[in-house]
Amino acid sequence: MVEVAFFVGAIGAIGGAVAVVALRNPFYSVLALVVHLVFLAGIFLLLRAQFIAAAQIVVYAGAVMVIYVFVAAYVGGIEEPMFDSSPMLKIIGPILAVALFVEISIAVLGSSLTALSSTGTEEINGGFGTPEAVGKLMLEDFLVAFEAASLLLLVAAVAAIILAGRKKAEKEAA
């Protein structure tokens, strides 16, 4: 039963990801991303990572996607070409796509999909993925990395505000 749920979640997550890229309407792309995130949360639940699944739904599928919907509604009317006509991208794009496919193939074949035949989550201790275990990891074992990520996000937010203010000032000057 768990295997069926995993494959349903994986197919849903891949389908949502493909729809994000394939759909031309940004609003529908954002909705497809929400579907993708919900299926990912289901996979996290199968891995007994309840905290990550809850964060996936509340933070990403909830808060971040609301922001994306507002942006998509605000920017929605822009028509972009399906493919970039840059000749350099026509050469580099397929090369990078093939390289990425080969890399993923090597990783998947190298793992021999051993996780599918293993006992899986029974080997993981009972507290894995719970809010208590995640909090212990973030605030005790990986405190420096957690604070560095927090600082990086703060700098990115401030930079985004400064860049947005600059564009607004340029539009008003023009």
PDB file of C-alpha atoms in Angstrom, residues 48-124:
ATOM      1  CA  ARG A  48       7.503  10.132   8.379  1.00  0.00           C
ATOM      2  CA  ALA A  49       8.671  13.725   8.089  1.00  0.00           C
ATOM      3  CA  GLN A  50       5.546  15.315   9.501  1.00  0.00           C
ATOM      4  CA  PHE A  51       7.157  18.689  10.193  1.00  0.00           C
ATOM      5  CA  ILE A  52       8.435  19.067   6.651  1.00  0.00           C
ATOM      6  CA  ALA A  53       5.069  18.004   5.237  1.00  0.00           C
ATOM      7  CA  ALA A  54       3.260  20.549   7.398  1.00  0.00           C
ATOM      8  CA  ALA A  55       5.767  23.265   6.515  1.00  0.00           C
ATOM      9  CA  GLN A  56       5.403  22.347   2.844  1.00  0.00           C
ATOM     10  CA  ILE A  57       1.655  22.897   2.993  1.00  0.00           C
ATOM     11  CA  VAL A  58       1.520  25.898   5.321  1.00  0.00           C
ATOM     12  CA  VAL A  59       4.543  27.850   4.132  1.00  0.00           C
ATOM     13  CA  TYR A  60       4.896  26.981   0.469  1.00  0.00           C
ATOM     14  CA  ALA A  61       1.452  25.886  -0.710  1.00  0.00           C
ATOM     15  CA  GLY A  62      -0.141  28.499   1.518  1.00  0.00           C
ATOM     16  CA  ALA A  63       1.838  31.673   2.037  1.00  0.00           C
ATOM     17  CA  VAL A  64       4.341  31.635  -0.811  1.00  0.00           C
ATOM     18  CA  MET A  65       1.787  30.541  -3.399  1.00  0.00           C
ATOM     19  CA  VAL A  66      -0.551  33.367  -2.368  1.00  0.00           C
ATOM     20  CA  ILE A  67       2.263  35.771  -3.185  1.00  0.00           C
ATOM     21  CA  TYR A  68       2.843  34.006  -6.507  1.00  0.00           C
ATOM     22  CA  VAL A  69      -0.870  34.241  -7.336  1.00  0.00           C
ATOM     23  CA  PHE A  70      -0.801  37.994  -6.688  1.00  0.00           C
ATOM     24  CA  VAL A  71       2.289  38.361  -8.867  1.00  0.00           C
ATOM     25  CA  ALA A  72       0.751  36.220 -11.607  1.00  0.00           C
ATOM     26  CA  ALA A  73      -2.444  38.264 -11.463  1.00  0.00           C
ATOM     27  CA  TYR A  74      -0.443  41.485 -11.555  1.00  0.00           C
ATOM     28  CA  VAL A  75       1.896  40.456 -14.382  1.00  0.00           C
ATOM     29  CA  GLY A  76      -0.513  38.046 -16.084  1.00  0.00           C
ATOM     30  CA  GLY A  77      -1.066  39.876 -19.372  1.00  0.00           C
ATOM     31  CA  ILE A  78       2.502  39.672 -20.648  1.00  0.00           C
ATOM     32  CA  GLU A  79       2.960  37.497 -23.717  1.00  0.00           C
ATOM     33  CA  GLU A  80       6.317  35.817 -23.920  1.00  0.00           C
ATOM     34  CA  PRO A  81       7.611  33.744 -26.822  1.00  0.00           C
ATOM     35  CA  MET A  82       7.525  29.982 -26.316  1.00  0.00           C
ATOM     36  CA  PHE A  83      11.220  29.655 -27.142  1.00  0.00           C
ATOM     37  CA  ASP A  84      14.039  32.148 -26.926  1.00  0.00           C
ATOM     38  CA  SER A  85      15.396  32.980 -30.333  1.00  0.00           C
ATOM     39  CA  SER A  86      18.951  33.412 -29.059  1.00  0.00           C
ATOM     40  CA  PRO A  87      21.229  31.205 -31.203  1.00  0.00           C
ATOM     41  CA  MET A  88      23.584  30.568 -28.279  1.00  0.00           C
ATOM     42  CA  LEU A  89      20.750  29.162 -26.168  1.00  0.00           C
ATOM     43  CA  LYS A  90      19.671  26.882 -29.013  1.00  0.00           C
ATOM     44  CA  ILE A  91      23.100  25.236 -28.848  1.00  0.00           C
ATOM     45  CA  ILE A  92      23.785  25.284 -25.106  1.00  0.00           C
ATOM     46  CA  GLY A  93      20.260  24.333 -24.016  1.00  0.00           C
ATOM     47  CA  PRO A  94      20.132  20.839 -25.535  1.00  0.00           C
ATOM     48  CA  ILE A  95      23.708  20.134 -24.424  1.00  0.00           C
ATOM     49  CA  LEU A  96      22.870  21.023 -20.827  1.00  0.00           C
ATOM     50  CA  ALA A  97      19.619  19.038 -21.005  1.00  0.00           C
ATOM     51  CA  VAL A  98      21.464  15.926 -22.202  1.00  0.00           C
ATOM     52  CA  ALA A  99      24.158  16.414 -19.541  1.00  0.00           C
ATOM     53  CA  LEU A 100      21.497  16.712 -16.831  1.00  0.00           C
ATOM     54  CA  PHE A 101      19.709  13.604 -18.131  1.00  0.00           C
ATOM     55  CA  VAL A 102      22.966  11.620 -18.128  1.00  0.00           C
ATOM     56  CA  GLU A 103      23.783  12.816 -14.603  1.00  0.00           C
ATOM     57  CA  ILE A 104      20.371  11.862 -13.253  1.00  0.00           C
ATOM     58  CA  SER A 105      20.525   8.516 -15.054  1.00  0.00           C
ATOM     59  CA  ILE A 106      23.912   7.751 -13.509  1.00  0.00           C
ATOM     60  CA  ALA A 107      22.619   8.716 -10.064  1.00  0.00           C
ATOM     61  CA  VAL A 108      19.499   6.575 -10.388  1.00  0.00           C
ATOM     62  CA  LEU A 109      21.302   3.587 -11.888  1.00  0.00           C
ATOM     63  CA  GLY A 110      24.171   3.964  -9.407  1.00  0.00           C
ATOM     64  CA  SER A 111      21.805   3.726  -6.497  1.00  0.00           C
ATOM     65  CA  SER A 112      20.295   0.600  -8.090  1.00  0.00           C
ATOM     66  CA  LEU A 113      17.059   1.794  -6.566  1.00  0.00           C
ATOM     67  CA  THR A 114      18.101   0.074  -3.342  1.00  0.00           C
ATOM     68  CA  ALA A 115      15.722   2.173  -1.304  1.00  0.00           C
ATOM     69  CA  LEU A 116      12.739   0.455  -2.902  1.00  0.00           C
ATOM     70  CA  SER A 117      13.806  -2.997  -1.668  1.00  0.00           C
ATOM     71  CA  SER A 118      15.078  -1.897   1.757  1.00  0.00           C
ATOM     72  CA  THR A 119      13.064  -1.927   4.904  1.00  0.00           C
ATOM     73  CA  GLY A 120      12.941   1.830   4.570  1.00  0.00           C
ATOM     74  CA  THR A 121      11.614   3.939   7.351  1.00  0.00           C
ATOM     75  CA  GLU A 122      11.695   1.221  10.019  1.00  0.00           C
ATOM     76  CA  GLU A 123      15.453   1.823  10.332  1.00  0.00           C
ATOM     77  CA  ILE A 124      14.924   5.496  11.140  1.00  0.00           C
TER      78      ILE A 124
END
